[in-house]
C-alpha cells in the first residue's frame, strides 16, 4: 500500500491537481480571488517577493524609500484588481482568458521543465525515433502545398477521386517531388520541422498536414533509407530537448483531459 502511495505521489497529474488546489486555497483565504474581499494583508513573504523582483531588474536591493513605494504600488494594483473583478471587467476579455489559459498550461508542463531524464529514458526515445537523428537519411517524396491555412479536406477528397496530385497544389515555387534527397537537403528546402515530421513508416500514403516554413503540405513518402543512427552520446542534447518538448506536450494534454472529464459541454446545433 505504501509503495502504491509513493508511486501515486510521483505522478505529474497529481502534482498539477495539488498545485491547483493550493492556489484555490491561497486565493480563497487571502480574499484576492473574490471581488468582495476588502482586507489586504501584505505579509513578509509578499514583501520579500516584491523586493526580489526589483533586485532581479536593477541588480541591487531597493532602498527603504523605494521599497515603500513598491509596496504602495502593490496595494494600488491589488485594489484595482479586486474592483475590476467586482465590475466584471475580466469577463469576455480575450487577453485575460489567454493569459489564464497560458498559466494553466504552464502548471501542467512545469514539472517536466526541471526534470532530468536518465540515459535509459533518452536511449528509449532515440530507439523509438531513429529517423529524426539518422545521419545521411535519404528520401523520395511528393508534396501538395495547401497554403498557409492548411485546409485539406477537399484535397483529400479529390485525391480519393483520382485527381492528379500535381493539379491540387496551391501556387508555389516549391518542387512537387524530391527524389533521393538527403535529409539535410530537405531541411534546406522545406525546413527542419518539415523533414522531422515525415513519418518514415507511412510509405505510399498521403500524410499530414505537415508544416513547413511556408505553410502546410500533404506529403507522400515513396522511398526512405534511414541511414545510420548516431549513438546517444553524439546527439544527447538534441534527444533531451525533443524528449522534453514531447513529454511536456503529452502531460499538458493528459492534464487537460483530466479537467475536461469533469465538464459537461453542450454545443448548440451539434449532436
JSON list of N, CA and C in Angstrom, two decimals, residues 209-237:
[
{"chain": "A", "resi": 209, "resn": "UNK", "atom": "N", "xyz": [-1.69, 17.24, -42.37]},
{"chain": "A", "resi": 209, "resn": "UNK", "atom": "CA", "xyz": [-0.79, 18.26, -42.89]},
{"chain": "A", "resi": 209, "resn": "UNK", "atom": "C", "xyz": [0.55, 18.28, -42.15]},
{"chain": "A", "resi": 210, "resn": "UNK", "atom": "N", "xyz": [1.61, 18.47, -42.92]},
{"chain": "A", "resi": 210, "resn": "UNK", "atom": "CA", "xyz": [2.96, 18.62, -42.41]},
{"chain": "A", "resi": 210, "resn": "UNK", "atom": "C", "xyz": [3.34, 20.09, -42.56]},
{"chain": "A", "resi": 211, "resn": "UNK", "atom": "N", "xyz": [3.80, 20.68, -41.49]},
{"chain": "A", "resi": 211, "resn": "UNK", "atom": "CA", "xyz": [4.10, 22.11, -41.50]},
{"chain": "A", "resi": 211, "resn": "UNK", "atom": "C", "xyz": [5.53, 22.37, -41.96]},
{"chain": "A", "resi": 212, "resn": "UNK", "atom": "N", "xyz": [5.67, 23.39, -42.81]},
{"chain": "A", "resi": 212, "resn": "UNK", "atom": "CA", "xyz": [6.99, 23.88, -43.18]},
{"chain": "A", "resi": 212, "resn": "UNK", "atom": "C", "xyz": [7.01, 25.38, -42.89]},
{"chain": "A", "resi": 213, "resn": "UNK", "atom": "N", "xyz": [8.10, 26.02, -43.21]},
{"chain": "A", "resi": 213, "resn": "UNK", "atom": "CA", "xyz": [8.16, 27.46, -43.02]},
{"chain": "A", "resi": 213, "resn": "UNK", "atom": "C", "xyz": [7.26, 28.20, -43.99]},
{"chain": "A", "resi": 214, "resn": "UNK", "atom": "N", "xyz": [6.71, 27.51, -44.99]},
{"chain": "A", "resi": 214, "resn": "UNK", "atom": "CA", "xyz": [5.86, 28.16, -46.00]},
{"chain": "A", "resi": 214, "resn": "UNK", "atom": "C", "xyz": [4.37, 27.98, -45.69]},
{"chain": "A", "resi": 215, "resn": "UNK", "atom": "N", "xyz": [4.04, 26.97, -44.90]},
{"chain": "A", "resi": 215, "resn": "UNK", "atom": "CA", "xyz": [2.64, 26.67, -44.62]},
{"chain": "A", "resi": 215, "resn": "UNK", "atom": "C", "xyz": [2.47, 25.17, -44.42]},
{"chain": "A", "resi": 216, "resn": "UNK", "atom": "N", "xyz": [1.34, 24.64, -44.89]},
{"chain": "A", "resi": 216, "resn": "UNK", "atom": "CA", "xyz": [1.03, 23.23, -44.66]},
{"chain": "A", "resi": 216, "resn": "UNK", "atom": "C", "xyz": [1.12, 22.44, -45.97]},
{"chain": "A", "resi": 217, "resn": "UNK", "atom": "N", "xyz": [1.43, 21.16, -45.84]},
{"chain": "A", "resi": 217, "resn": "UNK", "atom": "CA", "xyz": [1.59, 20.28, -47.01]},
{"chain": "A", "resi": 217, "resn": "UNK", "atom": "C", "xyz": [0.98, 18.92, -46.70]},
{"chain": "A", "resi": 218, "resn": "UNK", "atom": "N", "xyz": [0.50, 18.25, -47.74]},
{"chain": "A", "resi": 218, "resn": "UNK", "atom": "CA", "xyz": [0.31, 16.81, -47.68]},
{"chain": "A", "resi": 218, "resn": "UNK", "atom": "C", "xyz": [1.53, 16.18, -48.31]},
{"chain": "A", "resi": 219, "resn": "UNK", "atom": "N", "xyz": [2.02, 15.12, -47.71]},
{"chain": "A", "resi": 219, "resn": "UNK", "atom": "CA", "xyz": [3.27, 14.52, -48.17]},
{"chain": "A", "resi": 219, "resn": "UNK", "atom": "C", "xyz": [3.06, 13.03, -48.42]},
{"chain": "A", "resi": 220, "resn": "UNK", "atom": "N", "xyz": [3.53, 12.56, -49.57]},
{"chain": "A", "resi": 220, "resn": "UNK", "atom": "CA", "xyz": [3.51, 11.12, -49.87]},
{"chain": "A", "resi": 220, "resn": "UNK", "atom": "C", "xyz": [4.95, 10.65, -49.99]},
{"chain": "A", "resi": 221, "resn": "UNK", "atom": "N", "xyz": [5.38, 9.88, -48.98]},
{"chain": "A", "resi": 221, "resn": "UNK", "atom": "CA", "xyz": [6.74, 9.34, -48.99]},
{"chain": "A", "resi": 221, "resn": "UNK", "atom": "C", "xyz": [6.77, 8.11, -49.89]},
{"chain": "A", "resi": 222, "resn": "UNK", "atom": "N", "xyz": [7.64, 8.14, -50.89]},
{"chain": "A", "resi": 222, "resn": "UNK", "atom": "CA", "xyz": [7.69, 7.00, -51.83]},
{"chain": "A", "resi": 222, "resn": "UNK", "atom": "C", "xyz": [8.85, 6.06, -51.53]},
{"chain": "A", "resi": 223, "resn": "UNK", "atom": "N", "xyz": [9.90, 6.57, -50.92]},
{"chain": "A", "resi": 223, "resn": "UNK", "atom": "CA", "xyz": [11.03, 5.71, -50.55]},
{"chain": "A", "resi": 223, "resn": "UNK", "atom": "C", "xyz": [11.78, 6.38, -49.42]},
{"chain": "A", "resi": 224, "resn": "UNK", "atom": "N", "xyz": [12.36, 5.53, -48.54]},
{"chain": "A", "resi": 224, "resn": "UNK", "atom": "CA", "xyz": [13.08, 6.10, -47.39]},
{"chain": "A", "resi": 224, "resn": "UNK", "atom": "C", "xyz": [14.20, 5.15, -46.99]},
{"chain": "A", "resi": 225, "resn": "UNK", "atom": "N", "xyz": [15.41, 5.70, -46.87]},
{"chain": "A", "resi": 225, "resn": "UNK", "atom": "CA", "xyz": [16.56, 4.95, -46.36]},
{"chain": "A", "resi": 225, "resn": "UNK", "atom": "C", "xyz": [17.03, 5.68, -45.10]},
{"chain": "A", "resi": 226, "resn": "UNK", "atom": "N", "xyz": [16.90, 5.01, -43.96]},
{"chain": "A", "resi": 226, "resn": "UNK", "atom": "CA", "xyz": [17.16, 5.68, -42.69]},
{"chain": "A", "resi": 226, "resn": "UNK", "atom": "C", "xyz": [18.61, 6.04, -42.46]},
{"chain": "A", "resi": 227, "resn": "UNK", "atom": "N", "xyz": [19.53, 5.41, -43.22]},
{"chain": "A", "resi": 227, "resn": "UNK", "atom": "CA", "xyz": [20.94, 5.70, -42.99]},
{"chain": "A", "resi": 227, "resn": "UNK", "atom": "C", "xyz": [21.39, 5.18, -41.64]},
{"chain": "A", "resi": 228, "resn": "UNK", "atom": "N", "xyz": [22.39, 5.82, -41.05]},
{"chain": "A", "resi": 228, "resn": "UNK", "atom": "CA", "xyz": [22.94, 5.36, -39.78]},
{"chain": "A", "resi": 228, "resn": "UNK", "atom": "C", "xyz": [22.39, 6.19, -38.62]},
{"chain": "A", "resi": 229, "resn": "UNK", "atom": "N", "xyz": [22.00, 5.49, -37.55]},
{"chain": "A", "resi": 229, "resn": "UNK", "atom": "CA", "xyz": [21.54, 6.19, -36.35]},
{"chain": "A", "resi": 229, "resn": "UNK", "atom": "C", "xyz": [22.74, 6.46, -35.45]},
{"chain": "A", "resi": 230, "resn": "UNK", "atom": "N", "xyz": [22.95, 7.68, -35.03]},
{"chain": "A", "resi": 230, "resn": "UNK", "atom": "CA", "xyz": [24.10, 8.01, -34.16]},
{"chain": "A", "resi": 230, "resn": "UNK", "atom": "C", "xyz": [23.90, 7.42, -32.77]},
{"chain": "A", "resi": 231, "resn": "UNK", "atom": "N", "xyz": [24.96, 7.38, -31.99]},
{"chain": "A", "resi": 231, "resn": "UNK", "atom": "CA", "xyz": [24.85, 6.94, -30.60]},
{"chain": "A", "resi": 231, "resn": "UNK", "atom": "C", "xyz": [24.23, 8.07, -29.78]},
{"chain": "A", "resi": 232, "resn": "UNK", "atom": "N", "xyz": [23.74, 7.71, -28.60]},
{"chain": "A", "resi": 232, "resn": "UNK", "atom": "CA", "xyz": [23.13, 8.71, -27.72]},
{"chain": "A", "resi": 232, "resn": "UNK", "atom": "C", "xyz": [24.14, 9.80, -27.37]},
{"chain": "A", "resi": 233, "resn": "UNK", "atom": "N", "xyz": [25.37, 9.42, -27.16]},
{"chain": "A", "resi": 233, "resn": "UNK", "atom": "CA", "xyz": [26.40, 10.41, -26.79]},
{"chain": "A", "resi": 233, "resn": "UNK", "atom": "C", "xyz": [26.56, 11.47, -27.88]},
{"chain": "A", "resi": 234, "resn": "UNK", "atom": "N", "xyz": [26.36, 11.07, -29.13]},
{"chain": "A", "resi": 234, "resn": "UNK", "atom": "CA", "xyz": [26.55, 12.01, -30.25]},
{"chain": "A", "resi": 234, "resn": "UNK", "atom": "C", "xyz": [25.45, 13.05, -30.32]},
{"chain": "A", "resi": 235, "resn": "UNK", "atom": "N", "xyz": [24.24, 12.70, -29.88]},
{"chain": "A", "resi": 235, "resn": "UNK", "atom": "CA", "xyz": [23.09, 13.60, -30.08]},
{"chain": "A", "resi": 235, "resn": "UNK", "atom": "C", "xyz": [22.31, 13.78, -28.77]},
{"chain": "A", "resi": 236, "resn": "UNK", "atom": "N", "xyz": [23.00, 13.63, -27.65]},
{"chain": "A", "resi": 236, "resn": "UNK", "atom": "CA", "xyz": [22.28, 13.62, -26.37]},
{"chain": "A", "resi": 236, "resn": "UNK", "atom": "C", "xyz": [21.45, 14.89, -26.15]},
{"chain": "A", "resi": 237, "resn": "UNK", "atom": "N", "xyz": [22.03, 16.06, -26.42]},
{"chain": "A", "resi": 237, "resn": "UNK", "atom": "CA", "xyz": [21.31, 17.29, -26.14]},
{"chain": "A", "resi": 237, "resn": "UNK", "atom": "C", "xyz": [20.07, 17.42, -27.02]}
]
